[in-house]
Amino acid sequence: MSTFQFLQNSTPVGDAERAALLREPQFGSVFTDHMATLRWSVERGWHDGRIEAVAPLSYHPANAAFHYGQQIFEGMKAYRCDGNALLFRPVENARRLARSAERMAMVCPPEDLFLEAIESLVNVDARWIPDGDGSLYLRPFVIADDVFLGVRPASRYLFCVIASPVGSYFKGGAQPITVWVSETYSRAARGGTGAAKCGGNYAGSLIAQSEAIEQGCDQVVFLDAAEGRWIEELGGMNIFFVLDDGELVTPPLGTILPGVTRDAVITLARQAGRRVTERPYSFDQWRSDAASGRLVETFVCGTAATIVPVGQVRFASGDFIVADGSCGSLTAELRDLLQDIQRGRADDPHGWRYSIKLGSGWKARNVAYV
Ligand SMILES: *Cc1c(COP(=O)(O)O)cnc(C)c1O
């Protein structure tokens, strides 16, 4: 028996319109016909699972999510491969959501329900998985679902998954991006919520991202809050540095978000025989290594953009170019290998792919016509 009852969208997007929408979807602007919802209360635990028409959520204005920011999310992608949809390490997303929930004093679904929601939604909206370079971006999230203005963790929660067909995150695809190093704003502090995937971290990063755009840059790089000296990460991506002795350096976990892509990059690079070090790397060092030629590549990574080279770095009092400003060879190699694994074009020695058999009768078993 499935946890999710299927309430079919009675006015789904037609085939011609969907085909047009799938042609060049701008990131996060097109949504599929359905969403998964699942509710939690102290008395009932997880209940009322549904795959239903995607629609606005209606909440009492005293909901804690509006006032105290009890909100966490995940980001993952489904790729089309023969008759299957492939996910990349979805259990890691389930576990990270659980860690985010713990930090935000929230509740989130156990791994099996998390996966069942994703699998059910992908099956129902399989027609929305783009062919070719595109993918179906999945956005699971949890919000408070309480009616109480007092300050304490909510006693009810909603888990929801929406899906959005996407092309490449940056307009230029794998073209090198320019980053802005913010010396004004920080993203996270020791003991804070930097390692949790919560909306609040993003809210606090938007002003710095706007500053980056004003400066003609694509993304902002945050430094540590205590000293303003150590490189942490971007608003939504982790960062790596390649040095001329072959070492691959990335900032250590703690106040940064533990990216699934970051972890995969570390594993793939080590497997290729490279020395990978998780160690603090300062902005000053980055600058002087770029000037001396010791820095040969810099790249950023995350689910949405996969792996993207950094060509140029700007900050309040200057700028510098990373090597010759083009995409480095390790960056290109890792990007291709990662994408090939994700899309089923390469061997998967680490068992990272999670295959969903499409059209496996899930709908037939769970249809409840409304
Ligand atoms: C989601 C996210 C990342 C990337 O994580 P992936 O699991 O690789 O997608 C990096 N930094 C921040 C702040 C994030 O929110």
mmCIF file of C-alpha atoms and ligand atoms in Angstrom:
data_model
loop_
_atom_site.group_PDB
_atom_site.id
_atom_site.type_symbol
_atom_site.label_atom_id
_atom_site.label_comp_id
_atom_site.label_asym_id
_atom_site.label_seq_id
_atom_site.Cartn_x
_atom_site.Cartn_y
_atom_site.Cartn_z
ATOM 1 C CA MET A 1 0.000 0.000 0.000
ATOM 2 C CA SER A 2 1.395 3.366 -1.023
ATOM 3 C CA THR A 3 1.649 6.260 1.401
ATOM 4 C CA PHE A 4 0.654 8.617 -1.379
ATOM 5 C CA GLN A 5 -2.848 8.747 -2.738
ATOM 6 C CA PHE A 6 -2.956 9.897 -6.359
ATOM 7 C CA LEU A 7 -5.379 12.748 -7.023
ATOM 8 C CA GLN A 8 -4.909 13.409 -10.677
ATOM 9 C CA ASN A 9 -4.676 16.978 -11.982
ATOM 10 C CA SER A 10 -7.911 17.379 -13.958
ATOM 11 C CA THR A 11 -6.448 20.143 -16.167
ATOM 12 C CA PRO A 12 -2.890 19.052 -16.958
ATOM 13 C CA VAL A 13 -0.800 21.038 -19.428
ATOM 14 C CA GLY A 14 -1.420 19.768 -22.977
ATOM 15 C CA ASP A 15 1.230 17.970 -25.034
ATOM 16 C CA ALA A 16 1.929 20.865 -27.417
ATOM 17 C CA GLU A 17 2.216 23.435 -24.643
ATOM 18 C CA ARG A 18 4.445 21.146 -22.600
ATOM 19 C CA ALA A 19 6.712 20.560 -25.578
ATOM 20 C CA ALA A 20 7.043 24.340 -26.008
ATOM 21 C CA LEU A 21 7.760 24.824 -22.292
ATOM 22 C CA LEU A 22 10.405 22.096 -22.368
ATOM 23 C CA ARG A 23 12.293 23.695 -25.233
ATOM 24 C CA GLU A 24 14.267 26.333 -23.291
ATOM 25 C CA PRO A 25 13.039 26.386 -19.708
ATOM 26 C CA GLN A 26 14.557 29.188 -17.651
ATOM 27 C CA PHE A 27 15.743 27.745 -14.314
ATOM 28 C CA GLY A 28 12.904 27.368 -11.823
ATOM 29 C CA SER A 29 10.174 29.033 -13.879
ATOM 30 C CA VAL A 30 8.214 26.067 -15.262
ATOM 31 C CA PHE A 31 6.461 23.516 -13.041
ATOM 32 C CA THR A 32 4.984 20.099 -13.682
ATOM 33 C CA ASP A 33 1.313 19.158 -13.225
ATOM 34 C CA HIS A 34 1.618 17.624 -9.768
ATOM 35 C CA MET A 35 3.244 17.942 -6.364
ATOM 36 C CA ALA A 36 3.720 15.539 -3.462
ATOM 37 C CA THR A 37 2.415 16.558 -0.042
ATOM 38 C CA LEU A 38 2.660 14.826 3.324
ATOM 39 C CA ARG A 39 1.681 16.169 6.722
ATOM 40 C CA TRP A 40 3.011 15.644 10.211
ATOM 41 C CA SER A 41 1.469 16.220 13.612
ATOM 42 C CA VAL A 42 2.412 15.045 17.085
ATOM 43 C CA GLU A 43 -0.760 12.962 17.333
ATOM 44 C CA ARG A 44 -0.710 11.340 13.895
ATOM 45 C CA GLY A 45 2.915 11.335 12.781
ATOM 46 C CA TRP A 46 3.270 11.440 8.979
ATOM 47 C CA HIS A 47 -0.123 11.204 7.296
ATOM 48 C CA ASP A 48 -2.306 12.359 4.376
ATOM 49 C CA GLY A 49 0.312 11.678 1.683
ATOM 50 C CA ARG A 50 -0.843 12.813 -1.723
ATOM 51 C CA ILE A 51 0.309 13.270 -5.258
ATOM 52 C CA GLU A 52 -2.037 16.053 -6.283
ATOM 53 C CA ALA A 53 -2.393 18.939 -8.729
ATOM 54 C CA VAL A 54 0.286 21.578 -8.156
ATOM 55 C CA ALA A 55 -1.560 24.479 -6.570
ATOM 56 C CA PRO A 56 -1.085 27.354 -4.132
ATOM 57 C CA LEU A 57 -0.769 26.349 -0.487
ATOM 58 C CA SER A 58 -3.112 28.108 1.861
ATOM 59 C CA TYR A 59 -2.000 28.931 5.410
ATOM 60 C CA HIS A 60 -3.191 30.874 8.403
ATOM 61 C CA PRO A 61 -1.244 34.139 8.690
ATOM 62 C CA ALA A 62 0.008 33.083 12.134
ATOM 63 C CA ASN A 63 1.970 30.160 10.642
ATOM 64 C CA ALA A 64 5.487 30.130 12.134
ATOM 65 C CA ALA A 65 7.007 29.764 8.661
ATOM 66 C CA PHE A 66 5.908 33.353 7.910
ATOM 67 C CA HIS A 67 7.344 34.792 11.108
ATOM 68 C CA TYR A 68 10.218 32.712 12.411
ATOM 69 C CA GLY A 69 11.489 31.123 9.227
ATOM 70 C CA GLN A 70 10.982 27.471 10.056
ATOM 71 C CA GLN A 71 11.738 26.273 6.559
ATOM 72 C CA ILE A 72 14.243 23.800 5.080
ATOM 73 C CA PHE A 73 14.708 22.427 1.581
ATOM 74 C CA GLU A 74 16.641 20.152 -0.749
ATOM 75 C CA GLY A 75 17.592 20.256 -4.415
ATOM 76 C CA MET A 76 18.093 17.245 -6.667
ATOM 77 C CA LYS A 77 17.672 16.257 -10.301
ATOM 78 C CA ALA A 78 16.101 13.406 -12.275
ATOM 79 C CA TYR A 79 17.626 12.555 -15.654
ATOM 80 C CA ARG A 80 15.968 10.630 -18.448
ATOM 81 C CA CYS A 81 17.837 7.463 -19.432
ATOM 82 C CA ASP A 82 16.150 4.864 -21.639
ATOM 83 C CA GLY A 83 12.903 3.931 -19.896
ATOM 84 C CA ASN A 84 14.134 5.080 -16.518
ATOM 85 C CA ALA A 85 14.605 8.223 -14.531
ATOM 86 C CA LEU A 86 17.959 8.443 -12.781
ATOM 87 C CA LEU A 87 18.468 10.238 -9.498
ATOM 88 C CA PHE A 88 21.907 11.018 -8.064
ATOM 89 C CA ARG A 89 22.512 9.893 -4.454
ATOM 90 C CA PRO A 90 18.995 10.800 -3.255
ATOM 91 C CA VAL A 91 19.587 9.142 0.121
ATOM 92 C CA GLU A 92 22.201 11.841 0.783
ATOM 93 C CA ASN A 93 19.514 14.469 0.236
ATOM 94 C CA ALA A 94 17.169 12.644 2.618
ATOM 95 C CA ARG A 95 19.888 12.520 5.268
ATOM 96 C CA ARG A 96 20.848 16.141 4.808
ATOM 97 C CA LEU A 97 17.211 17.197 5.100
ATOM 98 C CA ALA A 98 17.131 15.313 8.392
ATOM 99 C CA ARG A 99 20.228 17.167 9.621
ATOM 100 C CA SER A 100 18.735 20.496 8.525
ATOM 101 C CA ALA A 101 15.506 19.597 10.338
ATOM 102 C CA GLU A 102 17.395 18.816 13.511
ATOM 103 C CA ARG A 103 19.248 22.141 13.422
ATOM 104 C CA MET A 104 16.016 24.085 12.838
ATOM 105 C CA ALA A 105 14.112 22.127 15.524
ATOM 106 C CA MET A 106 11.791 20.762 12.828
ATOM 107 C CA VAL A 107 10.524 17.359 11.790
ATOM 108 C CA CYS A 108 11.152 15.752 8.408
ATOM 109 C CA PRO A 109 10.134 12.478 6.748
ATOM 110 C CA PRO A 110 12.269 9.357 7.240
ATOM 111 C CA GLU A 111 14.343 8.236 4.247
ATOM 112 C CA ASP A 112 11.808 5.733 2.918
ATOM 113 C CA LEU A 113 8.965 8.276 2.805
ATOM 114 C CA PHE A 114 11.239 10.921 1.321
ATOM 115 C CA LEU A 115 12.225 8.528 -1.481
ATOM 116 C CA GLU A 116 8.666 7.324 -1.998
ATOM 117 C CA ALA A 117 7.445 10.897 -2.460
ATOM 118 C CA ILE A 118 10.182 11.651 -4.999
ATOM 119 C CA GLU A 119 9.699 8.389 -6.846
ATOM 120 C CA SER A 120 5.922 8.773 -7.028
ATOM 121 C CA LEU A 121 6.089 12.350 -8.289
ATOM 122 C CA VAL A 122 8.749 11.540 -10.897
ATOM 123 C CA ASN A 123 6.640 8.629 -12.119
ATOM 124 C CA VAL A 124 3.452 10.672 -12.398
ATOM 125 C CA ASP A 125 5.160 13.636 -14.098
ATOM 126 C CA ALA A 126 7.682 11.614 -16.133
ATOM 127 C CA ARG A 127 6.535 13.344 -19.318
ATOM 128 C CA TRP A 128 8.117 16.514 -17.925
ATOM 129 C CA ILE A 129 11.660 15.128 -17.769
ATOM 130 C CA PRO A 130 13.456 16.869 -20.623
ATOM 131 C CA ASP A 131 15.523 14.916 -23.154
ATOM 132 C CA GLY A 132 19.087 15.840 -24.029
ATOM 133 C CA ASP A 133 20.945 18.212 -21.715
ATOM 134 C CA GLY A 134 17.964 19.061 -19.547
ATOM 135 C CA SER A 135 16.736 17.460 -16.343
ATOM 136 C CA LEU A 136 13.837 17.569 -13.932
ATOM 137 C CA TYR A 137 14.841 19.631 -10.900
ATOM 138 C CA LEU A 138 13.153 18.388 -7.725
ATOM 139 C CA ARG A 139 12.592 20.666 -4.781
ATOM 140 C CA PRO A 140 11.565 18.891 -1.571
ATOM 141 C CA PHE A 141 10.910 21.222 1.360
ATOM 142 C CA VAL A 142 9.424 21.279 4.836
ATOM 143 C CA ILE A 143 7.603 24.195 6.429
ATOM 144 C CA ALA A 144 5.918 24.778 9.757
ATOM 145 C CA ASP A 145 2.149 24.333 9.660
ATOM 146 C CA ASP A 146 0.974 25.759 12.953
ATOM 147 C CA VAL A 147 -1.307 28.576 14.080
ATOM 148 C CA PHE A 148 0.586 30.167 16.942
ATOM 149 C CA LEU A 149 2.576 33.377 17.302
ATOM 150 C CA GLY A 150 4.550 32.262 20.340
ATOM 151 C CA VAL A 151 8.214 31.495 19.782
ATOM 152 C CA ARG A 152 8.752 27.753 19.868
ATOM 153 C CA PRO A 153 9.122 24.975 17.299
ATOM 154 C CA ALA A 154 5.867 24.287 15.440
ATOM 155 C CA SER A 155 3.849 21.202 16.322
ATOM 156 C CA ARG A 156 2.723 20.470 12.751
ATOM 157 C CA TYR A 157 4.703 20.376 9.497
ATOM 158 C CA LEU A 158 4.122 20.056 5.780
ATOM 159 C CA PHE A 159 6.565 18.155 3.559
ATOM 160 C CA CYS A 160 6.103 19.023 -0.109
ATOM 161 C CA VAL A 161 7.948 18.191 -3.335
ATOM 162 C CA ILE A 162 7.566 20.225 -6.506
ATOM 163 C CA ALA A 163 9.289 19.558 -9.824
ATOM 164 C CA SER A 164 10.610 21.905 -12.466
ATOM 165 C CA PRO A 165 12.136 21.014 -15.857
ATOM 166 C CA VAL A 166 15.439 22.847 -16.302
ATOM 167 C CA GLY A 167 18.176 23.438 -18.854
ATOM 168 C CA SER A 168 21.609 24.707 -17.870
ATOM 169 C CA TYR A 169 21.800 26.922 -14.776
ATOM 170 C CA PHE A 170 24.135 29.536 -16.207
ATOM 171 C CA LYS A 171 23.363 30.993 -19.622
ATOM 172 C CA GLY A 172 26.875 30.155 -20.748
ATOM 173 C CA GLY A 173 26.703 26.475 -19.705
ATOM 174 C CA ALA A 174 30.311 25.569 -18.896
ATOM 175 C CA GLN A 175 31.665 29.051 -19.715
ATOM 176 C CA PRO A 176 33.821 30.497 -16.909
ATOM 177 C CA ILE A 177 31.937 32.760 -14.515
ATOM 178 C CA THR A 178 33.086 35.880 -12.697
ATOM 179 C CA VAL A 179 32.694 35.966 -8.917
ATOM 180 C CA TRP A 180 32.513 38.856 -6.460
ATOM 181 C CA VAL A 181 34.176 38.439 -3.065
ATOM 182 C CA SER A 182 32.047 40.176 -0.457
ATOM 183 C CA GLU A 183 34.053 41.844 2.277
ATOM 184 C CA THR A 184 30.899 43.358 3.797
ATOM 185 C CA TYR A 185 28.472 40.493 4.327
ATOM 186 C CA SER A 186 28.979 37.008 5.722
ATOM 187 C CA ARG A 187 26.774 34.013 5.185
ATOM 188 C CA ALA A 188 27.289 31.944 8.321
ATOM 189 C CA ALA A 189 29.016 31.986 11.681
ATOM 190 C CA ARG A 190 30.278 29.305 14.056
ATOM 191 C CA GLY A 191 27.315 27.769 15.841
ATOM 192 C CA GLY A 192 24.918 29.231 13.264
ATOM 193 C CA THR A 193 22.885 27.619 10.505
ATOM 194 C CA GLY A 194 25.462 27.621 7.691
ATOM 195 C CA ALA A 195 25.445 23.831 7.362
ATOM 196 C CA ALA A 196 21.642 23.616 7.226
ATOM 197 C CA LYS A 197 19.857 24.026 3.909
ATOM 198 C CA CYS A 198 17.388 26.637 5.081
ATOM 199 C CA GLY A 199 15.781 29.580 3.341
ATOM 200 C CA GLY A 200 17.111 31.973 5.962
ATOM 201 C CA ASN A 201 20.688 31.459 4.766
ATOM 202 C CA TYR A 202 19.570 32.452 1.297
ATOM 203 C CA ALA A 203 17.600 35.460 2.545
ATOM 204 C CA GLY A 204 20.750 36.742 4.222
ATOM 205 C CA SER A 205 22.831 36.186 1.082
ATOM 206 C CA LEU A 206 20.606 38.004 -1.416
ATOM 207 C CA ILE A 207 21.944 41.498 -0.730
ATOM 208 C CA ALA A 208 25.492 40.270 -1.358
ATOM 209 C CA GLN A 209 24.347 38.511 -4.531
ATOM 210 C CA SER A 210 22.740 41.796 -5.694
ATOM 211 C CA GLU A 211 26.033 43.548 -5.008
ATOM 212 C CA ALA A 212 27.775 40.911 -7.139
ATOM 213 C CA ILE A 213 25.363 41.520 -10.021
ATOM 214 C CA GLU A 214 25.865 45.313 -9.707
ATOM 215 C CA GLN A 215 29.598 44.694 -10.007
ATOM 216 C CA GLY A 216 29.060 42.762 -13.220
ATOM 217 C CA CYS A 217 29.660 39.379 -11.559
ATOM 218 C CA ASP A 218 27.637 36.167 -11.679
ATOM 219 C CA GLN A 219 27.908 34.983 -8.065
ATOM 220 C CA VAL A 220 29.156 36.050 -4.656
ATOM 221 C CA VAL A 221 31.909 34.340 -2.628
ATOM 222 C CA PHE A 222 31.551 34.580 1.164
ATOM 223 C CA LEU A 223 34.417 34.780 3.617
ATOM 224 C CA ASP A 224 34.254 33.514 7.193
ATOM 225 C CA ALA A 225 32.372 35.695 9.684
ATOM 226 C CA ALA A 226 35.000 35.664 12.457
ATOM 227 C CA GLU A 227 38.048 36.987 10.604
ATOM 228 C CA GLY A 228 36.777 37.859 7.129
ATOM 229 C CA ARG A 229 39.787 35.987 5.884
ATOM 230 C CA TRP A 230 38.943 32.390 4.946
ATOM 231 C CA ILE A 231 37.008 31.450 1.848
ATOM 232 C CA GLU A 232 33.798 29.611 2.656
ATOM 233 C CA GLU A 233 31.510 29.131 -0.347
ATOM 234 C CA LEU A 234 29.051 30.856 -2.665
ATOM 235 C CA GLY A 235 25.417 31.616 -1.897
ATOM 236 C CA GLY A 236 24.418 28.173 -3.161
ATOM 237 C CA MET A 237 27.575 26.398 -4.345
ATOM 238 C CA ASN A 238 30.814 25.009 -2.919
ATOM 239 C CA ILE A 239 34.258 26.000 -4.201
ATOM 240 C CA PHE A 240 37.496 24.209 -5.150
ATOM 241 C CA PHE A 241 41.021 25.371 -5.976
ATOM 242 C CA VAL A 242 43.567 23.458 -8.070
ATOM 243 C CA LEU A 243 47.225 24.172 -7.307
ATOM 244 C CA ASP A 244 50.207 23.638 -9.586
ATOM 245 C CA ASP A 245 51.534 20.680 -7.551
ATOM 246 C CA GLY A 246 48.267 18.873 -8.337
ATOM 247 C CA GLU A 247 46.598 19.425 -4.958
ATOM 248 C CA LEU A 248 42.848 20.058 -4.981
ATOM 249 C CA VAL A 249 41.834 22.273 -2.059
ATOM 250 C CA THR A 250 38.355 22.926 -0.698
ATOM 251 C CA PRO A 251 37.231 24.656 2.508
ATOM 252 C CA PRO A 252 36.462 22.273 5.405
ATOM 253 C CA LEU A 253 32.932 21.506 6.599
ATOM 254 C CA GLY A 254 31.561 23.376 9.581
ATOM 255 C CA THR A 255 29.894 26.627 8.584
ATOM 256 C CA ILE A 256 29.480 25.667 4.914
ATOM 257 C CA LEU A 257 26.769 23.555 3.322
ATOM 258 C CA PRO A 258 27.936 19.943 2.877
ATOM 259 C CA GLY A 259 27.204 19.634 -0.855
ATOM 260 C CA VAL A 260 26.494 16.247 -2.392
ATOM 261 C CA THR A 261 28.329 17.497 -5.485
ATOM 262 C CA ARG A 262 31.271 18.602 -3.292
ATOM 263 C CA ASP A 263 31.465 15.130 -1.796
ATOM 264 C CA ALA A 264 31.272 13.492 -5.241
ATOM 265 C CA VAL A 265 34.047 15.755 -6.573
ATOM 266 C CA ILE A 266 36.315 14.836 -3.646
ATOM 267 C CA THR A 267 35.683 11.124 -4.226
ATOM 268 C CA LEU A 268 36.162 11.277 -8.012
ATOM 269 C CA ALA A 269 39.354 13.319 -7.765
ATOM 270 C CA ARG A 270 40.840 10.975 -5.132
ATOM 271 C CA GLN A 271 39.902 7.976 -7.222
ATOM 272 C CA ALA A 272 41.813 9.576 -10.111
ATOM 273 C CA GLY A 273 44.875 9.620 -7.848
ATOM 274 C CA ARG A 274 44.759 13.275 -6.906
ATOM 275 C CA ARG A 275 45.550 14.683 -3.469
ATOM 276 C CA VAL A 276 42.429 16.378 -2.148
ATOM 277 C CA THR A 277 42.655 18.471 1.003
ATOM 278 C CA GLU A 278 39.820 19.932 3.001
ATOM 279 C CA ARG A 279 41.610 22.826 4.619
ATOM 280 C CA PRO A 280 41.154 26.537 5.217
ATOM 281 C CA TYR A 281 42.281 28.600 2.238
ATOM 282 C CA SER A 282 42.415 32.364 2.617
ATOM 283 C CA PHE A 283 41.363 35.094 0.234
ATOM 284 C CA ASP A 284 44.913 36.538 0.460
ATOM 285 C CA GLN A 285 46.375 33.166 -0.495
ATOM 286 C CA TRP A 286 43.966 32.837 -3.410
ATOM 287 C CA ARG A 287 45.107 36.228 -4.688
ATOM 288 C CA SER A 288 48.797 35.581 -4.268
ATOM 289 C CA ASP A 289 48.547 32.056 -5.715
ATOM 290 C CA ALA A 290 46.768 33.515 -8.758
ATOM 291 C CA ALA A 291 49.528 36.139 -9.126
ATOM 292 C CA SER A 292 52.392 33.669 -8.727
ATOM 293 C CA GLY A 293 50.900 31.076 -11.039
ATOM 294 C CA ARG A 294 50.572 28.528 -8.227
ATOM 295 C CA LEU A 295 46.775 28.582 -8.704
ATOM 296 C CA VAL A 296 45.896 26.792 -11.912
ATOM 297 C CA GLU A 297 42.100 26.399 -11.643
ATOM 298 C CA THR A 298 39.115 27.400 -9.536
ATOM 299 C CA PHE A 299 35.667 25.890 -9.898
ATOM 300 C CA VAL A 300 32.335 25.931 -8.092
ATOM 301 C CA CYS A 301 29.832 23.108 -7.813
ATOM 302 C CA GLY A 302 26.279 22.252 -6.851
ATOM 303 C CA THR A 303 23.321 20.243 -8.115
ATOM 304 C CA ALA A 304 21.794 23.054 -10.158
ATOM 305 C CA ALA A 305 24.948 24.094 -12.043
ATOM 306 C CA THR A 306 27.002 20.851 -11.646
ATOM 307 C CA ILE A 307 30.625 22.060 -12.053
ATOM 308 C CA VAL A 308 31.434 25.501 -13.440
ATOM 309 C CA PRO A 309 34.865 27.164 -13.828
ATOM 310 C CA VAL A 310 35.661 30.538 -12.262
ATOM 311 C CA GLY A 311 37.530 32.718 -14.757
ATOM 312 C CA GLN A 312 37.715 36.024 -12.943
ATOM 313 C CA VAL A 313 37.519 37.296 -9.380
ATOM 314 C CA ARG A 314 36.539 40.829 -8.344
ATOM 315 C CA PHE A 315 36.523 42.555 -4.964
ATOM 316 C CA ALA A 316 36.201 46.101 -3.635
ATOM 317 C CA SER A 317 39.809 47.064 -4.290
ATOM 318 C CA GLY A 318 40.706 45.073 -7.369
ATOM 319 C CA ASP A 319 40.371 41.949 -9.418
ATOM 320 C CA PHE A 320 42.387 39.022 -10.760
ATOM 321 C CA ILE A 321 42.168 36.318 -13.387
ATOM 322 C CA VAL A 322 42.437 32.610 -12.588
ATOM 323 C CA ALA A 323 45.276 31.322 -14.820
ATOM 324 C CA ASP A 324 44.300 32.443 -18.350
ATOM 325 C CA GLY A 325 40.622 32.838 -17.458
ATOM 326 C CA SER A 326 39.451 29.783 -19.371
ATOM 327 C CA CYS A 327 38.049 26.447 -18.164
ATOM 328 C CA GLY A 328 40.869 24.357 -16.679
ATOM 329 C CA SER A 329 41.476 20.743 -17.657
ATOM 330 C CA LEU A 330 40.632 19.186 -14.275
ATOM 331 C CA THR A 331 37.440 21.251 -14.092
ATOM 332 C CA ALA A 332 36.371 20.023 -17.548
ATOM 333 C CA GLU A 333 37.352 16.425 -16.747
ATOM 334 C CA LEU A 334 35.426 16.321 -13.482
ATOM 335 C CA ARG A 335 32.422 18.056 -15.008
ATOM 336 C CA ASP A 336 32.216 15.552 -17.865
ATOM 337 C CA LEU A 337 32.757 12.552 -15.604
ATOM 338 C CA LEU A 338 30.173 13.697 -13.061
ATOM 339 C CA GLN A 339 27.563 14.411 -15.724
ATOM 340 C CA ASP A 340 28.267 11.102 -17.456
ATOM 341 C CA ILE A 341 27.719 9.233 -14.195
ATOM 342 C CA GLN A 342 24.568 11.215 -13.405
ATOM 343 C CA ARG A 343 23.091 10.603 -16.858
ATOM 344 C CA GLY A 344 23.954 6.915 -17.079
ATOM 345 C CA ARG A 345 26.674 7.341 -19.720
ATOM 346 C CA ALA A 346 29.560 6.133 -17.542
ATOM 347 C CA ASP A 347 30.170 3.321 -15.059
ATOM 348 C CA ASP A 348 28.886 3.946 -11.585
ATOM 349 C CA PRO A 349 31.499 2.298 -9.324
ATOM 350 C CA HIS A 350 30.199 4.021 -6.193
ATOM 351 C CA GLY A 351 26.560 3.061 -6.676
ATOM 352 C CA TRP A 352 25.486 6.712 -6.813
ATOM 353 C CA ARG A 353 22.703 6.280 -9.344
ATOM 354 C CA TYR A 354 19.198 5.514 -8.165
ATOM 355 C CA SER A 355 17.006 4.258 -10.953
ATOM 356 C CA ILE A 356 13.246 4.751 -11.116
ATOM 357 C CA LYS A 357 11.437 2.467 -13.525
ATOM 358 C CA LEU A 358 8.970 4.719 -15.303
ATOM 359 C CA GLY A 359 5.439 3.623 -16.045
ATOM 360 C CA SER A 360 5.767 0.800 -13.544
ATOM 361 C CA GLY A 361 2.097 0.809 -12.722
ATOM 362 C CA TRP A 362 2.435 3.137 -9.771
ATOM 363 C CA LYS A 363 -0.488 5.243 -10.984
ATOM 364 C CA ALA A 364 -2.769 2.303 -11.596
ATOM 365 C CA ARG A 365 -2.288 1.114 -8.034
ATOM 366 C CA ASN A 366 -2.994 4.485 -6.487
ATOM 367 C CA VAL A 367 -5.588 6.264 -8.548
ATOM 368 C CA ALA A 368 -8.370 7.868 -6.548
ATOM 369 C CA TYR A 369 -10.474 9.836 -8.982
ATOM 370 C CA VAL A 370 -11.839 13.121 -7.721
HETATM 371 C C1 LIG B 1 22.568 23.304 -1.885
HETATM 372 C C2 LIG B 1 23.784 24.106 -1.606
HETATM 373 C C3 LIG B 1 25.052 23.740 -2.090
HETATM 374 C C4 LIG B 1 25.277 22.593 -3.040
HETATM 375 O O1 LIG B 1 24.877 21.364 -2.545
HETATM 376 P P1 LIG B 1 24.624 20.139 -3.554
HETATM 377 O O2 LIG B 1 24.181 19.034 -2.673
HETATM 378 O O3 LIG B 1 25.903 19.872 -4.218
HETATM 379 O O4 LIG B 1 23.579 20.601 -4.510
HETATM 380 C C5 LIG B 1 26.157 24.498 -1.713
HETATM 381 N N1 LIG B 1 26.003 25.570 -0.910
HETATM 382 C C6 LIG B 1 24.805 25.964 -0.440
HETATM 383 C C7 LIG B 1 24.724 27.146 0.451
HETATM 384 C C8 LIG B 1 23.658 25.241 -0.773
HETATM 385 O O5 LIG B 1 22.479 25.638 -0.301
#
